[in-house]
Tab-separated table of C-alpha atoms in Angstrom:
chain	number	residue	atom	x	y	z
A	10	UNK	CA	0.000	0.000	0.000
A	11	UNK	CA	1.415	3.830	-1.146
A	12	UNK	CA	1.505	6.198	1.117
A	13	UNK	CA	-0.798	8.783	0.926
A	14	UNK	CA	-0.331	12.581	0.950
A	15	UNK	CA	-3.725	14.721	1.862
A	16	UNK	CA	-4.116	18.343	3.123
A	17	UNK	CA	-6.991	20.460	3.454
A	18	UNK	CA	-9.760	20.972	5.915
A	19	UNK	CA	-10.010	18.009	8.232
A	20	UNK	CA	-13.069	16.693	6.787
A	21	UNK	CA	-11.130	17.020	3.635
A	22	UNK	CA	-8.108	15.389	4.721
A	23	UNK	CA	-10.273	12.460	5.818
A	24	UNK	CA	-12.439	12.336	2.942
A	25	UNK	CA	-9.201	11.820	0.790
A	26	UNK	CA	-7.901	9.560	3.117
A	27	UNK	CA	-11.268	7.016	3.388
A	28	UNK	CA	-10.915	7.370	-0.658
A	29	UNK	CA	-7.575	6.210	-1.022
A	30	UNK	CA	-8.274	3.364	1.832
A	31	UNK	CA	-11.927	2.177	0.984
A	32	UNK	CA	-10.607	-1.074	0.011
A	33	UNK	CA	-8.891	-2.031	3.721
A	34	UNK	CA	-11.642	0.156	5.680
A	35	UNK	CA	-14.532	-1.829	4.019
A	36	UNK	CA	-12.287	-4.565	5.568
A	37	UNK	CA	-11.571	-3.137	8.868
A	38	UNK	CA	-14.975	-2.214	9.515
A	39	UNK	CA	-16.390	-6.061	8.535
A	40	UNK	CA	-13.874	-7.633	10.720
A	41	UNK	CA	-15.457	-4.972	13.853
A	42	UNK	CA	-19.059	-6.577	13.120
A	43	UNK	CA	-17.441	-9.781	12.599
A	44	UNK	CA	-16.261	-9.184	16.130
A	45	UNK	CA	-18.892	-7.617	17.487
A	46	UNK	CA	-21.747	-10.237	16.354
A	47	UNK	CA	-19.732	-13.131	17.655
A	48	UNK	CA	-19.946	-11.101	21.288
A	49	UNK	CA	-23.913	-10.450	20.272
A	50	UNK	CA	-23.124	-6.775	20.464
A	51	UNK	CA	-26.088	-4.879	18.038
A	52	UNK	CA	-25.833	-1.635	16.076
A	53	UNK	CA	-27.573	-0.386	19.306
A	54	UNK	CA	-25.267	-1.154	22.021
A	55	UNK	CA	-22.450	-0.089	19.669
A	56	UNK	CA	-23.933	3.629	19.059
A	57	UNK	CA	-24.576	3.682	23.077
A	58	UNK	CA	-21.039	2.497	24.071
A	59	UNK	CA	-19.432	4.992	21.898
A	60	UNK	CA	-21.850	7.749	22.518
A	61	UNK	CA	-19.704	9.067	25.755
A	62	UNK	CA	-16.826	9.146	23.330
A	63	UNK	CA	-17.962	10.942	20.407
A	64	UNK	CA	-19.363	13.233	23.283
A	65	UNK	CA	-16.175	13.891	24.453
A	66	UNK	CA	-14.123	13.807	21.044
A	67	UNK	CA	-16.232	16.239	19.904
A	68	UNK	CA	-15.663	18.270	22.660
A	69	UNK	CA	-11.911	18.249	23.544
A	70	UNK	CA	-11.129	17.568	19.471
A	71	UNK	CA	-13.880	18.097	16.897
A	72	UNK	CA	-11.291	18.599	13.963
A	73	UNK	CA	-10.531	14.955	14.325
A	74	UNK	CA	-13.927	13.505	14.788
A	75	UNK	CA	-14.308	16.033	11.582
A	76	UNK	CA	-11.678	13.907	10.089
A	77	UNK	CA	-13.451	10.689	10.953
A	78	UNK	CA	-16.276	12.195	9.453
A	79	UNK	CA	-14.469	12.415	6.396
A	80	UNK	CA	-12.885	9.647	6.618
A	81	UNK	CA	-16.613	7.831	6.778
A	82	UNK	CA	-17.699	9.816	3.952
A	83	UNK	CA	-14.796	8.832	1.523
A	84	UNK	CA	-14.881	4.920	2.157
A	85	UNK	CA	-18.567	5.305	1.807
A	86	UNK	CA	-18.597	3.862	5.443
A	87	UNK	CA	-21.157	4.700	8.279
A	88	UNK	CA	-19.511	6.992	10.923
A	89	UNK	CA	-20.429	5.498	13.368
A	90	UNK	CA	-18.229	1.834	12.482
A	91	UNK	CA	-15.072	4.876	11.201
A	92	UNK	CA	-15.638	5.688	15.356
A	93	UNK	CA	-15.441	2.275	16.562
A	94	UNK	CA	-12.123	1.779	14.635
A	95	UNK	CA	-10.661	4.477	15.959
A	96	UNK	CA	-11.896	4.165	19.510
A	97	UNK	CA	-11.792	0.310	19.317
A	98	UNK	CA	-8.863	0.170	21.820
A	99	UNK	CA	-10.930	2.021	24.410
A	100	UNK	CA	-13.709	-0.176	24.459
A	101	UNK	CA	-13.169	-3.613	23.649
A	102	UNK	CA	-12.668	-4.479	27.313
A	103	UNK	CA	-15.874	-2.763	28.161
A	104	UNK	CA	-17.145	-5.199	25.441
A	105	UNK	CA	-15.063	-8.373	26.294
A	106	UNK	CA	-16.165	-7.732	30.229
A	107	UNK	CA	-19.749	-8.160	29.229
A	108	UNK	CA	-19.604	-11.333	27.441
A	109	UNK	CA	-16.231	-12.764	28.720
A	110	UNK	CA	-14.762	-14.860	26.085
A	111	UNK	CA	-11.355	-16.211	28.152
A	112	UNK	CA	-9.203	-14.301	25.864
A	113	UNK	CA	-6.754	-11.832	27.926
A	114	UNK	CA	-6.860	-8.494	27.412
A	115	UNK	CA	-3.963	-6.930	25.369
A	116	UNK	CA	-2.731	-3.505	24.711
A	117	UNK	CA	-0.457	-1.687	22.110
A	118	UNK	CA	2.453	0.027	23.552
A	119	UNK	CA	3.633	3.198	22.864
A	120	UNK	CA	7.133	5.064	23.907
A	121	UNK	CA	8.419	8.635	23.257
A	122	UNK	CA	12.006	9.574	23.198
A	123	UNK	CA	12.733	13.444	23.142
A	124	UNK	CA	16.242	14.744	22.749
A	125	UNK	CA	17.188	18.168	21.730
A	126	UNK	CA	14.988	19.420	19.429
A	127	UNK	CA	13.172	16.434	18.387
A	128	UNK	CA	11.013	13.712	19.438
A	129	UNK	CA	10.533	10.316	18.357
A	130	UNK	CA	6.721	8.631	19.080
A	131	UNK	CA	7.197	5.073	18.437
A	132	UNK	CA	4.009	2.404	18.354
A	133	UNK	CA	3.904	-1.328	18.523
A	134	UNK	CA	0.643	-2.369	17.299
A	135	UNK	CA	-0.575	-5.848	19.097
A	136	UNK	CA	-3.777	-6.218	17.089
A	137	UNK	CA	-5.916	-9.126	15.859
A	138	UNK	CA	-4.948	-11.100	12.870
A	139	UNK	CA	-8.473	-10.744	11.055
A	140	UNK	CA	-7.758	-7.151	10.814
A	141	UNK	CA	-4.610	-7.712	8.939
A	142	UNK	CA	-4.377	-5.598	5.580
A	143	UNK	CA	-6.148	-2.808	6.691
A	144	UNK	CA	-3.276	-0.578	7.877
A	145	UNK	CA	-2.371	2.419	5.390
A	146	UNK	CA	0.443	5.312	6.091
A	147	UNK	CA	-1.021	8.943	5.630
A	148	UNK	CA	1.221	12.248	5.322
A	149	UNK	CA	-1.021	14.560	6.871
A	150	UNK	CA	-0.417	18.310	5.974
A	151	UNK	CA	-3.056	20.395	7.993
A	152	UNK	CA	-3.844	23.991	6.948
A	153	UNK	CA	-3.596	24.975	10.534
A	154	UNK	CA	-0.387	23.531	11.486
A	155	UNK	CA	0.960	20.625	13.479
């Protein structure tokens, strides 16, 4: 997969971002309701979990739930499945509490290292294997800065 290079508004940025991924999104979002429906979780209880966090996103950041809204809009995706993607981390163990399925609960770790006038964010992504493939890299250039 290319990287991708977007800029614009944030619902721009996203839009052209959700274009250029529609292929793995439509993926990552049928491996969520995969998940999901094996845990009997509806379209209901998904929109209520993630209510308090869309809340709060679009509170504290509403450029990047903007984003997602792009995003959503340019893989021809429901928002609402763009959200759980993005928030998935924060509440699959609210999920995996309420219908226990004996699988421990793992995290990604993350680590920054600043020196002198720079700073190095590094990720290790511990993720399920059905989502494979639906991982893109995106140069974001904002019109507003960093």
């Amino acid at each position: 997969m290319q990287p991708v290079r977007v800029s614009g508004t944030p619902f721009q940025r996203g839009a052209l971002m959700g274009q250029a991924f529609a292929e793995a999104t439509e993926r990552s979002v049928a491996f969520n309701r995969r998940y999901l429906s094996s845990r009997a979780v509806g379209r209901g209880n998904v929109e209520q979990l993630l209510a308090p966090y869309v809340a709060a996103a679009s509170a504290t950041v509403p450029h990047l739930v903007e984003q997602v809204r792009g995003m959503a809009e340019g893989a021809d995706q429901p928002f609402i499945d763009l959200f759980l993607a993005n928030a998935f981390e924060e509440v699959y163990g609210i999920i995996e509490q309420r219908t226990p399925s004996g699988v421990p609960l793992d995290r990604c770790t993350d680590v920054v290292l600043r020196t002198t006038g720079s700073t190095l964010l590094g990720h290790n992504e511990q993720w399920y294997a059905g989502d494979d493939g639906a991982v893109g890299v995106v140069l974001d250039v904002s019109d507003d800065g960093p």
